[in-house]
PDB file of C-alpha atoms and ligand atoms in Angstrom:
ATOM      1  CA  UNK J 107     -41.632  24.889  24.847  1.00 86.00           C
ATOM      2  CA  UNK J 108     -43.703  22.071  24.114  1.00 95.00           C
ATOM      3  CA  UNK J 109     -45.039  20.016  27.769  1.00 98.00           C
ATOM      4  CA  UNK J 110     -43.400  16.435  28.004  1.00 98.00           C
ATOM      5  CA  UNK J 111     -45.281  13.826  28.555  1.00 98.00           C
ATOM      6  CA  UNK J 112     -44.469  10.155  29.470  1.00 98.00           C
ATOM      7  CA  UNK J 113     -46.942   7.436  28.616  1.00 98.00           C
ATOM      8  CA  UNK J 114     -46.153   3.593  30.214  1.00 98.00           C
ATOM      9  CA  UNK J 115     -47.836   0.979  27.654  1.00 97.00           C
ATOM     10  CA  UNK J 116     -47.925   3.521  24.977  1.00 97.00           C
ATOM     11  CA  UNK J 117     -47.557   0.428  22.015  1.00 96.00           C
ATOM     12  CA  UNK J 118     -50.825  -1.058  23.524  1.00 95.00           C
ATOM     13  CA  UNK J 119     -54.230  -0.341  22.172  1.00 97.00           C
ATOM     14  CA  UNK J 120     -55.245   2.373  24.702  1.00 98.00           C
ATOM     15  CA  UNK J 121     -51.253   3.438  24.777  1.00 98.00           C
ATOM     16  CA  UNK J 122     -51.543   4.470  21.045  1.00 98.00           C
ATOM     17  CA  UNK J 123     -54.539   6.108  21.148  1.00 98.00           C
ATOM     18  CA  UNK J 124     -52.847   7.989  24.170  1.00 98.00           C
ATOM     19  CA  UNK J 125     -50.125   8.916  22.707  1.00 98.00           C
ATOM     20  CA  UNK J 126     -51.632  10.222  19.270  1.00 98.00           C
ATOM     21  CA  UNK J 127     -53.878  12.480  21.156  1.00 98.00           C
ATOM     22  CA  UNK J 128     -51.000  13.746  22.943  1.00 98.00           C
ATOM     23  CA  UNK J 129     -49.016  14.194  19.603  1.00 98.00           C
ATOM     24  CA  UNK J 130     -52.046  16.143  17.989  1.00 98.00           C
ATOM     25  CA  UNK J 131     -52.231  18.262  21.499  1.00 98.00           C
ATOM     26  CA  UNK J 132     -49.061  19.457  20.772  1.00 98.00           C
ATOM     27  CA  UNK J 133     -47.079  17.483  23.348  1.00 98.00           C
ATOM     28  CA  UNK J 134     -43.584  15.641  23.088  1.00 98.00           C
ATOM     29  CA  UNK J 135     -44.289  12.120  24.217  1.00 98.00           C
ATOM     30  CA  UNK J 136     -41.764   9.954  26.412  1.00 98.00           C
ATOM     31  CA  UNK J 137     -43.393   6.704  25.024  1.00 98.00           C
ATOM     32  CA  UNK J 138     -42.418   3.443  27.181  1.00 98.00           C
ATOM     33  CA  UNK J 139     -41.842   0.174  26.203  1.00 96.00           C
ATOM     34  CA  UNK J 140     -41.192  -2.813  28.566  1.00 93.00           C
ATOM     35  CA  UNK J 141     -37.921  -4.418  27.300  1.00 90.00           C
ATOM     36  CA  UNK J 142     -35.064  -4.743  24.912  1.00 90.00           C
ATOM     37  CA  UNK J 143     -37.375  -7.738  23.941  1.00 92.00           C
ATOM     38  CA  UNK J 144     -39.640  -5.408  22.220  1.00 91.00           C
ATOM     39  CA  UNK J 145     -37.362  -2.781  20.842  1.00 92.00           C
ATOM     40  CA  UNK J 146     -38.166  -4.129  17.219  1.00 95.00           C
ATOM     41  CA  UNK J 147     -41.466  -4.010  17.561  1.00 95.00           C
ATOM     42  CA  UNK J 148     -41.645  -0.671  19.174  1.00 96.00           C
ATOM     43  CA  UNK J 149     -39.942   0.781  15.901  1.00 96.00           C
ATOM     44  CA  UNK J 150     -42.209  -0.470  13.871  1.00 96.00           C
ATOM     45  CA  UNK J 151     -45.228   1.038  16.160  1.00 97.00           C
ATOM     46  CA  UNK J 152     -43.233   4.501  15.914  1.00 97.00           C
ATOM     47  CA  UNK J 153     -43.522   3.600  11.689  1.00 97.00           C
ATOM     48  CA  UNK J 154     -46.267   2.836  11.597  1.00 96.00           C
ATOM     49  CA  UNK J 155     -47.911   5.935  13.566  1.00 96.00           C
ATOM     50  CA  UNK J 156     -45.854   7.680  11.534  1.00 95.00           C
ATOM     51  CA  UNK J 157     -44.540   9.915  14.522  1.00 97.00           C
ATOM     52  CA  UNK J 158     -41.620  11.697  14.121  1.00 96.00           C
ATOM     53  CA  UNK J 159     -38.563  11.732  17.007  1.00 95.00           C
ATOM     54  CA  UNK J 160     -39.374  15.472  17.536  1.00 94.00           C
ATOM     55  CA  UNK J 161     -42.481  14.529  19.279  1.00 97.00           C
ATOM     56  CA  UNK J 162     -42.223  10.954  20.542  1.00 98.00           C
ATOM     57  CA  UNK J 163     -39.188   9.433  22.396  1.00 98.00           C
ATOM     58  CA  UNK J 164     -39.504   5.300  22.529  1.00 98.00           C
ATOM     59  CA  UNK J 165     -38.035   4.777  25.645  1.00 98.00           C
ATOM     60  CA  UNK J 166     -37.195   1.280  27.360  1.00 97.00           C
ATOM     61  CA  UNK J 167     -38.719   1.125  30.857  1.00 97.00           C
ATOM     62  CA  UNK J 168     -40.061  -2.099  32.878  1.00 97.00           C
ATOM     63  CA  UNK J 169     -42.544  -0.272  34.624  1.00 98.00           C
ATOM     64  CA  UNK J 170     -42.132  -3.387  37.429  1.00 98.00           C
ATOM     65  CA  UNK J 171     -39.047  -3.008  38.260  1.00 98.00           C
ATOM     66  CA  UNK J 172     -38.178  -0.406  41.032  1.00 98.00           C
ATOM     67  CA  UNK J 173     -34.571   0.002  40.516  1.00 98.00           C
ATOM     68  CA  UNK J 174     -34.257   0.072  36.691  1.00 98.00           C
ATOM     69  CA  UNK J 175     -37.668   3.151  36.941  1.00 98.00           C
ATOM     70  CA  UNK J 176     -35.207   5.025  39.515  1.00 98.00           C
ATOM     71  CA  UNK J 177     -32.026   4.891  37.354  1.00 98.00           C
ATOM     72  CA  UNK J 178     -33.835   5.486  33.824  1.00 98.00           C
ATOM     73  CA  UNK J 179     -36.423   8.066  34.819  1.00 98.00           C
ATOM     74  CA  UNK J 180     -33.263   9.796  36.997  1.00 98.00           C
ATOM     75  CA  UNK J 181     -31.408  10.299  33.684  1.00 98.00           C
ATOM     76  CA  UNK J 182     -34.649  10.994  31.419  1.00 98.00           C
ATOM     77  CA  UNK J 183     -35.586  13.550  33.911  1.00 98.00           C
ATOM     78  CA  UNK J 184     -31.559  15.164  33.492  1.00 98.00           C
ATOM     79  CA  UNK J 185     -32.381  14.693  29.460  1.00 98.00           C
ATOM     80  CA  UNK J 186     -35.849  16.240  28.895  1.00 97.00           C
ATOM     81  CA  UNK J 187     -35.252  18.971  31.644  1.00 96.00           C
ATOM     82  CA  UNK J 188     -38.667  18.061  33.139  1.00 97.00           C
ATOM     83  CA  UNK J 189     -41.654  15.991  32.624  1.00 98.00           C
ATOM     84  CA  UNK J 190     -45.296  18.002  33.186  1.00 98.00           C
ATOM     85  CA  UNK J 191     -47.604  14.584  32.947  1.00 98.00           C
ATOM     86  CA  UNK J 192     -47.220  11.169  33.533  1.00 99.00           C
ATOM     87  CA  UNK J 193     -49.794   8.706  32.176  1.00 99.00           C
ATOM     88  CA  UNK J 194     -49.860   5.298  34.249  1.00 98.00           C
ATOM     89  CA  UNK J 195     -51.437   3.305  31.558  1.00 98.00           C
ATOM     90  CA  UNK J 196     -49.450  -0.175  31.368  1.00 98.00           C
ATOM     91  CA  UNK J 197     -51.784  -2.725  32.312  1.00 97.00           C
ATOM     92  CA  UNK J 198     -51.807  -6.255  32.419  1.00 97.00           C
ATOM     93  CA  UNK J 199     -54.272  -8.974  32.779  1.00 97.00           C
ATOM     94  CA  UNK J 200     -53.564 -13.087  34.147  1.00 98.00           C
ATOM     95  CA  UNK J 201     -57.315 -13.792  34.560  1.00 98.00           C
ATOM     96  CA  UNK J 202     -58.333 -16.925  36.377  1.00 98.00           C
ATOM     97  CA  UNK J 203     -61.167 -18.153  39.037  1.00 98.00           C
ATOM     98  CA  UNK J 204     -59.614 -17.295  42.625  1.00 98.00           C
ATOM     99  CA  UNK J 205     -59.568 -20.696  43.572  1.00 98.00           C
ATOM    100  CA  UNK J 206     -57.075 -21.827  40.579  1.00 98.00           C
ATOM    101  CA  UNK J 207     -54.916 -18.557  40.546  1.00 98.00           C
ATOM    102  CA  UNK J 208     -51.338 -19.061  40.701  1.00 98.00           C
ATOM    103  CA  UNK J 209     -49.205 -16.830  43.404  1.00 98.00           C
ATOM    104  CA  UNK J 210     -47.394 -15.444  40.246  1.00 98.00           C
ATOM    105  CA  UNK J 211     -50.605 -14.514  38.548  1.00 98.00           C
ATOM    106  CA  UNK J 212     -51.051 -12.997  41.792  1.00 98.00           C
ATOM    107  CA  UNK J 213     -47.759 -10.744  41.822  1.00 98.00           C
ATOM    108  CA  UNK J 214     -47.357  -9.963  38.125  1.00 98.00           C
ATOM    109  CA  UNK J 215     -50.942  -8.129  37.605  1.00 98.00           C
ATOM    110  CA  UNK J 216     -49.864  -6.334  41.358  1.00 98.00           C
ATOM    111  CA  UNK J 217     -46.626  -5.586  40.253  1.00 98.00           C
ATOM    112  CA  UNK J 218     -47.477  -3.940  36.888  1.00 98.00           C
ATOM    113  CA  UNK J 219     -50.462  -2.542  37.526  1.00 98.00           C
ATOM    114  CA  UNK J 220     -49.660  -1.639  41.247  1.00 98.00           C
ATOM    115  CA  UNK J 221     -45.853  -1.284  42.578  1.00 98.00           C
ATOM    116  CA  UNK J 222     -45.877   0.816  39.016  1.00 98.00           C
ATOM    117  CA  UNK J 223     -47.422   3.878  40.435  1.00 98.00           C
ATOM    118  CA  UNK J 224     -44.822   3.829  43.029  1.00 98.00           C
ATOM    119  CA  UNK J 225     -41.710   2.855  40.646  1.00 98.00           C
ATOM    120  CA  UNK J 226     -42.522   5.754  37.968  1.00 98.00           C
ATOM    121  CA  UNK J 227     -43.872   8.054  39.810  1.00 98.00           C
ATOM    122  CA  UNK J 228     -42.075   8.600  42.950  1.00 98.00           C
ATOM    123  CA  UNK J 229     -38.827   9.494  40.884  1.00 98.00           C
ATOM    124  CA  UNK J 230     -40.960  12.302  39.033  1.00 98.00           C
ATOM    125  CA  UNK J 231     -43.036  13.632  41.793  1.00 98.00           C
ATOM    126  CA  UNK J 232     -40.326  15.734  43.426  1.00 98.00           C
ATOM    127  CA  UNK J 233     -39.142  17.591  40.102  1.00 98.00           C
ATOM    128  CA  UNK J 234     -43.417  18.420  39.304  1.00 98.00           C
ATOM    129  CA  UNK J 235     -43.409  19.849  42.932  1.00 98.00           C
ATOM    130  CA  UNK J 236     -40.594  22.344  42.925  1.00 98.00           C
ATOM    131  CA  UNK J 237     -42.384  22.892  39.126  1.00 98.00           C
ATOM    132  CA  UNK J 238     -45.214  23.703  40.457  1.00 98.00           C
ATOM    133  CA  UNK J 239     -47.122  22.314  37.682  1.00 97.00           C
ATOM    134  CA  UNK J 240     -48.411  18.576  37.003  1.00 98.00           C
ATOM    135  CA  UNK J 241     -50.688  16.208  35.817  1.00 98.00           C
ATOM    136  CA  UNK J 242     -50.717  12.546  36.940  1.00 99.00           C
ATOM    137  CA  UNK J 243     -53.190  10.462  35.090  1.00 99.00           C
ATOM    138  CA  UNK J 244     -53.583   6.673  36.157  1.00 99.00           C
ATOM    139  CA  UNK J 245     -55.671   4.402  33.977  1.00 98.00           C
ATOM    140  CA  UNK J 246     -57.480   2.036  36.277  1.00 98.00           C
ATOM    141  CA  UNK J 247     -60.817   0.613  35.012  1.00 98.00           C
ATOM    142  CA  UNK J 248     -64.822  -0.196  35.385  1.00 98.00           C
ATOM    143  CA  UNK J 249     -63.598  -3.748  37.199  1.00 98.00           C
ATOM    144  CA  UNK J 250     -61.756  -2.055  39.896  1.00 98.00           C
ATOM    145  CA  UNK J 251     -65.452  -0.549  40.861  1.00 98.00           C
ATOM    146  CA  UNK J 252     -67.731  -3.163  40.292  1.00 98.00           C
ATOM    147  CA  UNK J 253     -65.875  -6.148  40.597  1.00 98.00           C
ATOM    148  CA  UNK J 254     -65.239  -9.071  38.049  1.00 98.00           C
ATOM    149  CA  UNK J 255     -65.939 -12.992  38.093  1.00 98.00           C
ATOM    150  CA  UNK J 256     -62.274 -13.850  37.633  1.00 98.00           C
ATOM    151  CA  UNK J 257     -60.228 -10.913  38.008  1.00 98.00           C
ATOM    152  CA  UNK J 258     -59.503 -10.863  42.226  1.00 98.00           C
ATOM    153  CA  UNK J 259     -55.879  -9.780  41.197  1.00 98.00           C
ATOM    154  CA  UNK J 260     -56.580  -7.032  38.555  1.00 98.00           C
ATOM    155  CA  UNK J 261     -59.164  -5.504  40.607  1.00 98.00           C
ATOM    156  CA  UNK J 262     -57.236  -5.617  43.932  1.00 98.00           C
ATOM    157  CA  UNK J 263     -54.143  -3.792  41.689  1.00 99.00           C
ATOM    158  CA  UNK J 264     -56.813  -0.786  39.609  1.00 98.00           C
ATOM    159  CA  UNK J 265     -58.738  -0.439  43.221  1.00 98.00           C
ATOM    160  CA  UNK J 266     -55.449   0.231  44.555  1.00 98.00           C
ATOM    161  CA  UNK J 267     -54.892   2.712  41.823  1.00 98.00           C
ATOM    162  CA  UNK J 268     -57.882   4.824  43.147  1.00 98.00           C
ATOM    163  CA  UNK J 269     -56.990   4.845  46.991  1.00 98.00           C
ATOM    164  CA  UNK J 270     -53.410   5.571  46.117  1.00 99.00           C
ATOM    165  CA  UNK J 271     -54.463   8.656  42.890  1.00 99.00           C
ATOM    166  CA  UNK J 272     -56.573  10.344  46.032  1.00 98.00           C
ATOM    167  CA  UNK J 273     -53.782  10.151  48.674  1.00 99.00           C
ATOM    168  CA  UNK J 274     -51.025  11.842  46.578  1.00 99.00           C
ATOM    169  CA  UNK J 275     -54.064  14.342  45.297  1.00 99.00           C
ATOM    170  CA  UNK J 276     -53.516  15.350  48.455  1.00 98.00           C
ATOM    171  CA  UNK J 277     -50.304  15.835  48.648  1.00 98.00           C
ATOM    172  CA  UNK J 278     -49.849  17.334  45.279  1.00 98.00           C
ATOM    173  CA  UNK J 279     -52.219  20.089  45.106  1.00 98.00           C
ATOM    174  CA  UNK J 280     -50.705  22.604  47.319  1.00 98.00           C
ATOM    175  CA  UNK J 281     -48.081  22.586  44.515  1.00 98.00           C
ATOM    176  CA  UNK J 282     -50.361  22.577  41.299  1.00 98.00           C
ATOM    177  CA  UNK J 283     -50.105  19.048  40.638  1.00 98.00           C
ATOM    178  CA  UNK J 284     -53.167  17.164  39.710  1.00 98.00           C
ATOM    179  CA  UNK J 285     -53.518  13.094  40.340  1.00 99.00           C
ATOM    180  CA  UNK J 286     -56.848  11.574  38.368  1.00 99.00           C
ATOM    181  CA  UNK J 287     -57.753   7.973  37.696  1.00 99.00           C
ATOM    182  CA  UNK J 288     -59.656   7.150  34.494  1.00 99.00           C
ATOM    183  CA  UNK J 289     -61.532   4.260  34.684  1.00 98.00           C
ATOM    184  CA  UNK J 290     -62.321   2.553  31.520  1.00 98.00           C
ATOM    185  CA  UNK J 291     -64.901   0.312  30.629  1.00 98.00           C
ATOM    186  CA  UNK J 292     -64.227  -3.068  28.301  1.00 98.00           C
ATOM    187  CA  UNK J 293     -62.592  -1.035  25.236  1.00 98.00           C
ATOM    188  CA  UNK J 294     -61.929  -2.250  22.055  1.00 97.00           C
ATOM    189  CA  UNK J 295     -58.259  -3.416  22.172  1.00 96.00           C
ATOM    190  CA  UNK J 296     -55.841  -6.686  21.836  1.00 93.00           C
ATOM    191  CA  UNK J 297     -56.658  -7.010  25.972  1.00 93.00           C
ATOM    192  CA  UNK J 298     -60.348  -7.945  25.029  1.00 94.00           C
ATOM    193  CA  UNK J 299     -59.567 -10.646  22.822  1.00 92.00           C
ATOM    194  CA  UNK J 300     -58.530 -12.654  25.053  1.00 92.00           C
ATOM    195  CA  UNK J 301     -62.159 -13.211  26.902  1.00 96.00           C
ATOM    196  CA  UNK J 302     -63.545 -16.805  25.142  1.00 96.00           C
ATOM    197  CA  UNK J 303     -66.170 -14.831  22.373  1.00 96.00           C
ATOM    198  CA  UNK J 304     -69.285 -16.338  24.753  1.00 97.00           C
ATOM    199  CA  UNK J 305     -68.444 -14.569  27.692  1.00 97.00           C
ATOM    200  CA  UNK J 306     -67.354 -11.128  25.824  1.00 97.00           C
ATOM    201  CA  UNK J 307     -71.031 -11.171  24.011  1.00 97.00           C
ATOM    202  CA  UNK J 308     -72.512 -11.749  27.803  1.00 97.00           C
ATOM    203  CA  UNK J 309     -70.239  -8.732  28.870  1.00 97.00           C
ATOM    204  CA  UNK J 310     -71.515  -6.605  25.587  1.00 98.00           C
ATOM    205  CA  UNK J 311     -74.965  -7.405  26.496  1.00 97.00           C
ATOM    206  CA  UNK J 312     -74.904  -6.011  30.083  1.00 98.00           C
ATOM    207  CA  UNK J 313     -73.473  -2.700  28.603  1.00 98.00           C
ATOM    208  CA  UNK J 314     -76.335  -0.312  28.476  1.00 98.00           C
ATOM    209  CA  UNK J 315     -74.736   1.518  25.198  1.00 98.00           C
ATOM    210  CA  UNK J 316     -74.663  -2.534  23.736  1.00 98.00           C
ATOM    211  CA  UNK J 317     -71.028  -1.549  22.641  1.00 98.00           C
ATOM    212  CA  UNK J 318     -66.988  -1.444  23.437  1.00 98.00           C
ATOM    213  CA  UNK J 319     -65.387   1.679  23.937  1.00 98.00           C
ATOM    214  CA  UNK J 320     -63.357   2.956  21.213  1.00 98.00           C
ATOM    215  CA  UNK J 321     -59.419   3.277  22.444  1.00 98.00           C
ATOM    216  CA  UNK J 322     -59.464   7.541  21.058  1.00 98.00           C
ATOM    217  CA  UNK J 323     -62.871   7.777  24.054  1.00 98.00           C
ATOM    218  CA  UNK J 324     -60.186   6.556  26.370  1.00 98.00           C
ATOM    219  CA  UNK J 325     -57.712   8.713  25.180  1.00 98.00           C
ATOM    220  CA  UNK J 326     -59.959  12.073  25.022  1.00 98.00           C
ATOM    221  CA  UNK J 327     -60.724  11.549  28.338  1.00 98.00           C
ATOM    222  CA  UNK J 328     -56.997  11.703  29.402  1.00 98.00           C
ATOM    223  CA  UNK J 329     -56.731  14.379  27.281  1.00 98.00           C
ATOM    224  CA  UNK J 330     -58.678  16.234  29.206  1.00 98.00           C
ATOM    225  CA  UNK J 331     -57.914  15.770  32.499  1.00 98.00           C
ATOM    226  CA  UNK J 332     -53.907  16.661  31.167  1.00 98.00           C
ATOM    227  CA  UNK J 333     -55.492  19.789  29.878  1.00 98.00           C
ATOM    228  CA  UNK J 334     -55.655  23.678  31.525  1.00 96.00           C
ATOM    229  CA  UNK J 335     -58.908  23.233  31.438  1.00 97.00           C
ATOM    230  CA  UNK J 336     -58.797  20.270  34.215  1.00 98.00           C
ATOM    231  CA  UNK J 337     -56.667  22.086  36.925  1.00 97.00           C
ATOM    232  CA  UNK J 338     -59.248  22.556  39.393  1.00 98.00           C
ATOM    233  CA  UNK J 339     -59.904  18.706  39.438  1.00 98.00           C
ATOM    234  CA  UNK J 340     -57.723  16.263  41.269  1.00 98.00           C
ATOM    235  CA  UNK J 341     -58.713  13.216  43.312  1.00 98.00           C
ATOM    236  CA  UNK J 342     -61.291  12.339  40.943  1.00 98.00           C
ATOM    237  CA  UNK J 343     -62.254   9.259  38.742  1.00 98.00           C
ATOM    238  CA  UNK J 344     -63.218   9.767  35.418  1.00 98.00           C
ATOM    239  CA  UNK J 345     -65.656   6.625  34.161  1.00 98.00           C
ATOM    240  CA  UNK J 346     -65.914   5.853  30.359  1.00 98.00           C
ATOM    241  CA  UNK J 347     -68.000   2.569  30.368  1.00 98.00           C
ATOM    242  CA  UNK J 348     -70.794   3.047  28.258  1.00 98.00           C
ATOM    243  CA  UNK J 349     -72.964   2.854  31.020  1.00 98.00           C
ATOM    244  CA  UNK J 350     -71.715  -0.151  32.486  1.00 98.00           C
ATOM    245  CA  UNK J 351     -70.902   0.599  36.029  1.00 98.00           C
ATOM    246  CA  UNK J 352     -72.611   3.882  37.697  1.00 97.00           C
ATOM    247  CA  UNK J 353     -71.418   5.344  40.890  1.00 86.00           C
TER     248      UNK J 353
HETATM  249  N1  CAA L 299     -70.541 -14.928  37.598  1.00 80.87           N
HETATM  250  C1  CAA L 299     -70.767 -16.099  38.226  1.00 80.87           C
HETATM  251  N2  CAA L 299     -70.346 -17.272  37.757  1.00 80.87           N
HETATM  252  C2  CAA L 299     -69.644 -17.268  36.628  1.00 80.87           C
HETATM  253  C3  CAA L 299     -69.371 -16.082  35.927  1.00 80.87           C
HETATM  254  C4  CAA L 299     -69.861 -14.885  36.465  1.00 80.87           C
HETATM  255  N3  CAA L 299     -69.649 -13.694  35.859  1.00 80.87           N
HETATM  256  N4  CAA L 299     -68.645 -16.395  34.849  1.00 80.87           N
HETATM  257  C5  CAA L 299     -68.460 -17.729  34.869  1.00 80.87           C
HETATM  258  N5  CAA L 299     -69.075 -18.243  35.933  1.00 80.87           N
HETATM  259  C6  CAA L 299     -69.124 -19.660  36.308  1.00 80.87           C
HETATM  260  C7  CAA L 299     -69.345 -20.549  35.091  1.00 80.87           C
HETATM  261  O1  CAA L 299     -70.718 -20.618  34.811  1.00 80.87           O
HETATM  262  C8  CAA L 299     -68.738 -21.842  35.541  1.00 80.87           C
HETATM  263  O2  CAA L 299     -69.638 -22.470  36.392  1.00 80.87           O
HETATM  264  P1  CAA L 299     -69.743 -24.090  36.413  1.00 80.87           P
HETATM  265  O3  CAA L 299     -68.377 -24.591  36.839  1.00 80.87           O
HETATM  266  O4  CAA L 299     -70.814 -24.358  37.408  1.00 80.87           O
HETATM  267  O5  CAA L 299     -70.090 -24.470  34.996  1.00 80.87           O
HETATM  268  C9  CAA L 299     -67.560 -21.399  36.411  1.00 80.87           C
HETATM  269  O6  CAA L 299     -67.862 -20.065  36.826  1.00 80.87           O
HETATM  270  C10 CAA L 299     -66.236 -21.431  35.650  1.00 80.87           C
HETATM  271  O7  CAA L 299     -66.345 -20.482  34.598  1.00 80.87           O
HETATM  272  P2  CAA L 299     -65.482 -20.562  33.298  1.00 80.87           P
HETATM  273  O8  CAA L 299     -65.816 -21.763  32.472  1.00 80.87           O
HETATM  274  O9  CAA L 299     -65.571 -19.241  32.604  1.00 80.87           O
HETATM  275  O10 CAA L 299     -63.996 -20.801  33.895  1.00 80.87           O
HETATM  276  P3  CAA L 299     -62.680 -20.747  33.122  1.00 80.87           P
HETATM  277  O11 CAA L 299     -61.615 -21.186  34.053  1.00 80.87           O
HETATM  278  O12 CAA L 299     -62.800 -21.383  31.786  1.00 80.87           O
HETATM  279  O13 CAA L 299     -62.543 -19.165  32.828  1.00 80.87           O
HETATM  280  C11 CAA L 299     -62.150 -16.878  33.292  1.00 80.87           C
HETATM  281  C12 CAA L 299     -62.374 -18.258  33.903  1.00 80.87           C
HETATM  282  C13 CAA L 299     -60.870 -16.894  32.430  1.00 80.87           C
HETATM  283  C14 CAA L 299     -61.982 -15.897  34.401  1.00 80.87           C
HETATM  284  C15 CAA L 299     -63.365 -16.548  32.389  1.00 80.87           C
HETATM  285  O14 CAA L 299     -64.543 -16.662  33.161  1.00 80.87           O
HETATM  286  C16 CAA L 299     -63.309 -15.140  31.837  1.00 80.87           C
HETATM  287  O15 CAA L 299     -62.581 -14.848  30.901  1.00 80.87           O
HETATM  288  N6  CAA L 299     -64.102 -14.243  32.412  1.00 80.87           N
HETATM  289  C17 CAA L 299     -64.105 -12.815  31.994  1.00 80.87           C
HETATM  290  C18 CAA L 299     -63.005 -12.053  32.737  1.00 80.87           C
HETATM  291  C19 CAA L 299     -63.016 -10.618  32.284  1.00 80.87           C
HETATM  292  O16 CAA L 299     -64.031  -9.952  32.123  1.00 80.87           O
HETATM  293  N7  CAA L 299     -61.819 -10.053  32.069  1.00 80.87           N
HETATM  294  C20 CAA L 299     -61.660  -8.709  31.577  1.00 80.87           C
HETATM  295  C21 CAA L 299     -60.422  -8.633  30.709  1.00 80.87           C
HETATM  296  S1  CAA L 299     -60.320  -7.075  29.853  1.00 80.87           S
HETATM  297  C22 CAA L 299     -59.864  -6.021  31.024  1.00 80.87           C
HETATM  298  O17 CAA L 299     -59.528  -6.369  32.143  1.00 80.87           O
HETATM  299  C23 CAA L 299     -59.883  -4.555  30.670  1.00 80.87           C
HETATM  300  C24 CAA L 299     -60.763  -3.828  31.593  1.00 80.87           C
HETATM  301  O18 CAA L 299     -60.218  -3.076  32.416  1.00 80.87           O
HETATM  302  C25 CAA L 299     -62.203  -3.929  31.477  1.00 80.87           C
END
C-alpha cells in the first residue's frame, strides 16, 4: 500500500516541487487547491505535471476555513482510509510597512498561514495517533527567524508555525508521529516576484551562497523529514537559506 500524503498549496511553486518528489517517492498525493475558483487551473497543473489520478488526487480545500477543513478532510479521511503525512505548505504573503498595514492584511496572512495548522490538522491528528505512524511537515520560513522589514504579519503567522510544530511534537511522539517545520529561505518561485527587482537584488546580495533556492531543495528537504529515515526527529526546524539566517 502506497503512504498518502496531503499537500495544501500543492499548484504553487514550492507545492509542485512537493508534490513531484512525493510522486517519485512512491507516494499517492492528496493535492489541495483553494477553491472552485481554481478548479480549471488546477487541471491544467495536474496536465501539465503529467501526473496520473493513481498517484495524485486534486482536491478542493480552503485551508482558512475551519468548517469546510472539518467536513472535507472528515470524508477524505473515510475515502483514502488514512492519511500518513500532511504537508502544511499554503502560504500567503500581503506585505506592507506596519504602520500602513490594513487589519485584513493582518487576518488573511494569520488565517492561511496560521488558523491552517489548526483547520487541517486537528481533523487528521486523531486517525495518525490510533495509526501509530505520522509525519507532519509545516513549511514556515527564514523570515519567521530573523525577521523582515515589512512582513510583521507573515512572520507573526511562520513564528507561530514553530511554537505550535514543537507543542504537538510533544504530543505526538508517544504515538510515532513526527511534527517538523522547514524553514525556507527566499526560493525561486511566483511568491518572489512580487518584491520591486531593487529590493530582491539587496535581498540576493545578503545571501552568503549569492543565490535563490531552487523549489526541488525545498522539496528534498521535506522529503526527508517524511522519510523512515527521519523518525527519530520531531520538534525540529530544518533551515534551507543558503546561508542567510544561522541559528
Ligand atoms: N530596513 C530598513 N528600512 C527599510 C528596509 C529595510 N530592510 N527596506 C526599506 N526600508 C525603508 C526605505 O528605505 C524607505 O525609507 P524612506 O521612507 O526613508 O525612503 C521606507 O523603508 C519605505 O520603504 P519602501 O519604499 O520599500 O516602502 P514600500 O511601501 O514601497 O514597500 C514593502 C514596502 C512592500 C514591504 C517593500 O519594502 C518590500 O517588498 N520589502 C521586501 C519584503 C520581503 O522580503 N518579502 C518577502 C516575500 S517572499 C516570502 O515571504 C517567502 C519567504 O518565506 C522568504
Amino acid at each position: 500500500m502506497k503512504k498518502i500524503a496531503l499537500v495544501t498549496g500543492s499548484t504553487g511553486g514550492i507545492g509542485t516541487a512537493i508534490s513531484s518528489k512525493f510522486v517519485s517517492d512512491n507516494y499517492r498525493v492528496i493535492a489541495t487547491y483553494s477553491s472552485t475558483e481554481y478548479y480549471k487551473d488546477s487541471i491544467k497543473w495536474f496536465n501539465q505535471q503529467n501526473f496520473s489520478e493513481e498517484h495524485v488526487r486534486l482536491f478542493r480545500l480552503d485551508v482558512a476555513n475551519t468548517t469546510e477543513c472539518l467536513e472535507r478532510l472528515t470524508s477524505l479521511l473515510k475515502e483514502e482510509g488514512c492519511i500518513d503525512i500532511i504537508v502544511n505548505n499554503a502560504g500567503i504573503t500581503r506585505d506592507s510597512v506596519f504602520k500602513k498595514m490594513s487589519a485584513k492584511s493582518w487576518y488573511e496572512v494569520i488565517e492561511t498561514n496560521l488558523n491552517s495548522l489548526f483547520n487541517v490538522i486537528q481533523p487528521l491528528f486523531g486517525s495518525m495517533c490510533d495509526k501509530g505512524m505520522g509525519r507532519i511537515i509545516n513549511v514556515s520560513s527564514v523570515n519567521a527567524l530573523k525577521g523582515q522589514f515589512g512582513q510583521a504579519n507573515y512572520c507573526a503567522a511562520k513564528a507561530g508555525m514553530i511554537g505550535f510544530s514543537k507543542a504537538l511534537a510533544e504530543e505526538g511522539a508517544k504515538f510515532g508521529v513526527t511534527v517538523n517545520v522547514v524553514a525556507p529561505g527566499y526560493t525561486s518561485t511566483p511568491m518572489i516576484k512580487k518584491i520591486k527587482s531593487e529590493i530582491l537584488e539587496s535581498i540576493k546580495y545578503k545571501i552568503p551562497m549569492k543565490r535563490f533556492a531552487n523549489p526541488e531543495e525545498i522539496a528534498n528537504t521535506v522529503s526527508f523529514l517524511a522519510s523512515e529515515s527521519a523518525a527519530y526527529i520531531t520538534g525540529a526546524t530544518l533551515s534551507v537559506n543558503g546561508g542567510l539566517y544561522m541559528q
